[in-house]
Coordinates of C-alpha atoms in Angstrom, one line a residue:
X1 CA -91.1 53.5 219.4
X2 CA -91.6 57.2 220.0
X3 CA -94.4 57.9 222.5
X4 CA -97.1 60.3 221.5
X5 CA -97.3 63.5 223.4
X6 CA -100.0 63.9 226.0
X7 CA -102.8 66.3 225.1
X8 CA -103.2 69.4 227.2
X9 CA -106.4 70.4 228.9
X10 CA -106.7 74.1 229.7
X11 CA -109.7 75.2 231.9
X12 CA -110.8 78.8 231.7
X13 CA -113.5 81.0 233.1
X14 CA -113.6 84.8 233.3
X15 CA -110.0 86.0 233.9
X16 CA -108.8 87.4 230.6
X17 CA -105.5 88.8 231.8
X18 CA -104.5 85.6 233.6
X19 CA -105.6 83.4 230.7
X20 CA -103.5 85.4 228.3
X21 CA -100.4 85.1 230.5
X22 CA -101.0 81.3 230.9
X23 CA -101.3 80.7 227.2
X24 CA -98.4 82.9 226.3
X25 CA -96.1 81.0 228.7
X26 CA -97.5 77.7 227.4
X27 CA -96.8 78.7 223.8
X28 CA -93.1 79.2 224.7
X29 CA -92.8 75.5 225.7
X30 CA -90.4 73.6 223.6
X31 CA -93.1 71.0 222.8
X32 CA -96.0 73.4 222.3
X33 CA -96.2 73.2 218.5
X34 CA -96.3 69.4 218.7
X35 CA -99.0 69.3 221.3
X36 CA -102.8 69.1 221.0
X37 CA -104.6 71.7 223.1
X38 CA -108.2 71.3 224.4
X39 CA -109.7 74.4 226.0
X40 CA -112.7 74.2 228.3
X41 CA -114.6 77.4 228.8
X42 CA -117.0 77.3 231.7
X43 CA -120.3 79.2 231.4
X44 CA -121.1 82.4 233.4
X45 CA -122.6 82.1 236.9
X46 CA -124.9 85.1 236.3
X47 CA -125.4 88.1 234.1
X48 CA -122.7 90.0 235.9
X49 CA -120.0 87.6 234.6
X50 CA -121.4 87.3 231.0
X51 CA -119.2 90.0 229.6
X52 CA -116.0 88.7 231.2
X53 CA -116.6 85.1 230.0
X54 CA -117.3 86.5 226.5
X55 CA -114.0 88.3 226.5
X56 CA -112.1 85.1 227.4
X57 CA -114.0 83.2 224.7
X58 CA -113.2 85.8 222.1
X59 CA -109.5 85.6 223.1
X60 CA -109.2 81.8 223.1
X61 CA -110.5 81.7 219.5
X62 CA -107.4 83.6 218.5
X63 CA -104.9 81.3 220.0
X64 CA -102.3 79.6 217.8
X65 CA -99.0 77.9 218.2
X66 CA -100.2 74.4 219.0
X67 CA -100.6 71.3 216.8
X68 CA -104.4 71.4 217.1
X69 CA -106.7 73.5 219.2
X70 CA -110.2 72.3 220.2
X71 CA -112.6 74.5 222.2
X72 CA -115.5 73.4 224.3
X73 CA -117.8 76.2 225.6
X74 CA -120.3 75.3 228.3
X75 CA -123.7 76.9 228.2
X76 CA -124.1 76.6 231.9
X77 CA -121.8 77.2 234.8
X78 CA -120.5 73.8 235.9
X79 CA -118.0 75.1 238.5
X80 CA -114.3 74.2 238.5
X81 CA -114.7 70.8 240.0
X82 CA -117.3 69.5 237.6
X83 CA -115.5 71.2 234.7
X84 CA -112.3 69.4 235.4
X85 CA -113.9 66.0 236.1
X86 CA -116.0 66.1 233.0
X87 CA -113.3 67.6 230.7
X88 CA -110.4 65.4 231.8
X89 CA -112.6 62.3 231.5
X90 CA -113.6 63.3 228.0
X91 CA -110.0 63.7 226.8
X92 CA -108.3 60.9 228.8
X93 CA -110.8 58.4 227.6
X94 CA -109.6 59.0 224.1
X95 CA -105.9 59.7 224.6
X96 CA -105.2 57.5 227.7
X97 CA -103.1 60.3 229.4
X98 CA -103.5 64.0 229.8
X99 CA -101.7 67.2 231.1
X100 CA -104.0 69.6 232.9
X101 CA -103.7 73.3 233.5
X102 CA -106.0 76.0 234.9
X103 CA -106.0 79.6 233.7
X104 CA -103.6 81.1 236.2
X105 CA -100.4 79.1 235.8
X106 CA -97.2 80.3 234.2
X107 CA -95.2 77.3 232.9
X108 CA -91.5 77.1 232.2
X109 CA -90.4 76.3 228.6
X110 CA -89.5 72.7 229.7
X111 CA -92.7 72.0 231.6
X112 CA -94.2 69.9 228.8
X113 CA -90.8 68.0 228.5
X114 CA -90.9 67.1 232.1
X115 CA -94.5 66.1 232.1
X116 CA -94.4 64.0 229.0
X117 CA -91.2 62.2 229.9
X118 CA -92.5 61.3 233.4
X119 CA -95.9 60.3 232.1
X120 CA -94.1 57.9 229.7
X121 CA -91.7 56.6 232.3
X122 CA -94.3 55.8 234.9
X123 CA -97.3 54.8 232.8
X124 CA -97.1 51.1 233.8
X125 CA -96.3 51.8 237.4
X126 CA -99.7 51.7 239.2
X127 CA -98.1 53.0 242.4
X128 CA -97.8 56.4 240.8
X129 CA -101.2 58.1 240.6
X130 CA -100.2 61.5 239.1
X131 CA -97.4 63.7 237.9
X132 CA -97.1 67.3 239.2
X133 CA -95.3 70.1 237.4
X134 CA -95.3 72.2 240.6
X135 CA -93.5 71.8 243.9
X136 CA -93.7 73.8 247.1
X137 CA -90.4 75.1 248.4
X138 CA -89.1 72.4 250.7
X139 CA -85.7 73.0 252.5
X140 CA -84.2 69.7 251.5
X141 CA -84.8 70.2 247.8
X142 CA -82.0 72.7 247.7
X143 CA -79.4 70.0 248.1
X144 CA -81.0 67.4 245.9
X145 CA -79.2 66.3 242.7
X146 CA -82.3 64.5 241.4
X147 CA -84.9 65.7 239.0
X148 CA -87.8 64.4 241.0
X149 CA -89.2 63.2 244.4
X150 CA -92.3 61.4 245.6
X151 CA -95.1 62.6 247.9
X152 CA -98.3 61.4 249.5
X153 CA -100.4 64.3 248.3
X154 CA -101.2 65.2 244.7
X155 CA -101.0 68.8 243.4
X156 CA -103.8 70.6 241.5
X157 CA -101.4 73.0 239.8
X158 CA -100.2 71.7 236.4
X159 CA -100.5 68.0 236.6
X160 CA -100.8 64.8 234.5
X161 CA -102.7 61.5 234.9
X162 CA -103.4 58.3 233.0
X163 CA -106.8 56.9 232.1
X164 CA -106.6 53.8 234.3
X165 CA -105.9 55.8 237.4
X166 CA -108.4 58.5 236.7
X167 CA -111.5 56.4 235.8
X168 CA -111.2 54.4 239.0
X169 CA -111.9 57.4 241.3
X170 CA -115.1 57.4 243.3
X171 CA -116.1 61.0 243.0
X172 CA -119.2 60.4 245.2
X173 CA -117.1 59.4 248.2
X174 CA -119.4 56.5 249.0
X175 CA -117.2 55.2 251.8
X176 CA -116.7 58.5 253.6
X177 CA -118.8 57.7 256.6
X178 CA -116.9 54.5 257.3
X179 CA -113.7 56.4 256.9
X180 CA -114.5 59.2 259.3
X181 CA -115.3 56.7 262.0
X182 CA -111.8 55.1 261.7
X183 CA -109.5 57.2 263.8
X184 CA -106.4 55.4 262.5
X185 CA -107.4 56.0 258.9
X186 CA -108.0 59.7 259.6
X187 CA -104.7 60.0 261.3
X188 CA -102.9 58.3 258.4
X189 CA -104.7 60.6 255.9
X190 CA -102.9 63.5 257.6
X191 CA -99.5 62.3 256.3
X192 CA -100.1 64.5 253.3
X193 CA -101.1 67.4 255.5
X194 CA -103.2 68.0 258.6
X195 CA -105.7 70.0 256.6
X196 CA -106.8 67.1 254.4
X197 CA -109.5 65.5 256.6
X198 CA -111.0 68.9 257.2
X199 CA -111.1 69.7 253.5
X200 CA -112.8 66.4 252.8
X201 CA -115.4 67.1 255.5
X202 CA -116.0 70.6 254.1
X203 CA -116.6 69.0 250.7
X204 CA -119.0 66.5 252.1
X205 CA -120.9 69.2 253.9
X206 CA -121.1 71.4 250.8
X207 CA -118.8 74.2 252.1
X208 CA -116.4 73.7 249.3
X209 CA -116.6 71.9 245.9
X210 CA -113.2 70.3 245.3
X211 CA -112.2 67.6 242.8
X212 CA -108.6 67.8 244.2
X213 CA -109.4 66.6 247.8
X214 CA -111.4 63.7 246.4
X215 CA -108.4 62.8 244.2
X216 CA -106.1 62.9 247.2
X217 CA -108.5 60.8 249.2
X218 CA -108.5 58.2 246.5
X219 CA -104.7 58.4 246.4
X220 CA -104.6 57.8 250.2
X221 CA -107.0 54.9 250.1
X222 CA -105.0 53.1 247.5
X223 CA -101.6 53.9 249.0
X224 CA -100.4 55.7 245.9
X225 CA -97.8 58.5 245.4
X226 CA -97.4 61.6 243.2
X227 CA -94.2 62.5 241.4
X228 CA -93.0 66.1 241.8
X229 CA -90.1 68.0 240.2
X230 CA -87.3 69.0 242.5
X231 CA -87.5 72.5 240.9
X232 CA -91.0 73.7 240.0
X233 CA -91.9 73.9 236.4
X234 CA -94.6 76.5 237.0
X235 CA -95.9 79.2 239.3
X236 CA -99.3 80.5 240.1
X237 CA -100.6 84.0 239.3
X238 CA -104.0 83.1 240.7
X239 CA -104.1 85.5 243.7
X240 CA -106.5 88.1 242.3
X241 CA -109.9 89.0 243.8
X242 CA -111.5 86.9 241.1
X243 CA -109.5 83.7 241.9
X244 CA -111.8 80.9 242.8
X245 CA -109.7 79.1 245.3
X246 CA -106.5 81.1 246.0
X247 CA -106.6 84.6 247.2
X248 CA -104.3 86.7 249.3
X249 CA -101.6 84.1 250.1
X250 CA -98.0 84.0 249.2
X251 CA -97.2 80.7 250.9
X252 CA -97.1 78.8 247.7
X253 CA -94.5 81.0 245.9
X254 CA -91.6 78.8 244.9
X255 CA -88.4 79.1 242.8
X256 CA -89.0 77.9 239.2
X257 CA -86.7 76.1 236.8
X258 CA -84.7 78.5 234.7
X259 CA -82.3 75.9 233.3
X260 CA -84.1 75.2 230.0
X261 CA -83.2 71.6 230.5
X262 CA -85.0 69.3 228.1
X263 CA -83.9 65.8 229.3
X264 CA -84.8 64.4 232.7
X265 CA -83.7 61.4 234.6
X266 CA -86.2 59.2 236.5
X267 CA -86.0 56.1 238.6
X268 CA -88.5 53.4 239.5
X269 CA -90.3 54.1 242.8
X270 CA -88.7 52.5 245.8
X271 CA -89.6 54.5 248.9
X272 CA -90.5 58.0 250.0
X273 CA -87.8 60.3 251.4
X274 CA -89.0 60.6 255.0
X275 CA -87.3 64.0 255.5
X276 CA -89.2 65.4 252.5
X277 CA -92.4 63.8 253.8
X278 CA -91.9 65.5 257.1
X279 CA -91.2 68.9 255.5
X280 CA -94.2 68.5 253.2
X281 CA -96.6 67.7 256.1
X282 CA -95.2 70.6 258.1
X283 CA -95.9 73.0 255.2
X284 CA -99.6 72.2 255.4
X285 CA -99.7 72.1 259.3
X286 CA -101.8 74.4 261.4
X287 CA -98.7 75.8 263.0
X288 CA -97.1 76.8 259.7
X289 CA -100.4 78.2 258.4
X290 CA -100.7 80.4 261.5
X291 CA -97.1 81.6 261.2
X292 CA -97.6 82.5 257.5
X293 CA -100.9 84.4 258.3
X294 CA -99.1 86.3 261.0
X295 CA -96.2 87.4 258.7
X296 CA -98.6 88.3 255.9
X297 CA -100.5 90.5 258.3
X298 CA -97.3 92.0 259.8
X299 CA -95.8 92.8 256.4
X300 CA -99.1 94.3 255.2
X301 CA -99.4 96.5 258.2
X302 CA -95.8 97.7 257.8

């Protein structure tokens, strides 16, 4: 039996140029014309953003190249976290699986192939919480002959999930206060990066509003892993002044897949590659972030 393709959820706000580039790249995917696209347009925060949101909405009404296109326009500004939680829930409840993109991601032509094949392969494996189309540039990946690897920490850039994993997440973080008192649990949470407990605290205290850190916390609590491509199937262009969460950093730039490969080989999960786990954690470490900040400042001042 041929598996149905996962629908695509695209979340947009007020960045017309980035949205156009994201859609143009997505249309070049080999499976675009066979895929259903759901576009969620968040409402303006204030009258200053009315015009920019309208420009984006005028543009998304002209999009073609997909099997079907459905647009949802919010009258209010939900913010990225609530937009994604509500939008993904709406679509995944009907389709049982979904591929998610934001408006600043350029995908390779085989992105949808990789995502759909891995979503199909691991759909019954409850150890896998999500599929990522993006990977950071880890040293050991250069020598890998595989199409994939596993990690402790999900990625919010071009990802896929199944209904049964998504609907079980406690977005209210009802056990947070018990967790933060457990030093061992906090230490174990850092396996995905030393920044994770701090990000979770910032969300609790209202400094940030992140669906992704809550997703990663649920992943940690349930001892689940994310599948990543060995070579990234997308890159971010979300470094403009209007970017909601990523501005002024080049740490996440990574080589992307130029092979145009359409078939990928996967294996059942056995164990994590501890060298990759170590490199992944170092990437998000305080030491590495400080080094990157220094080099960014040095290169800018030059």
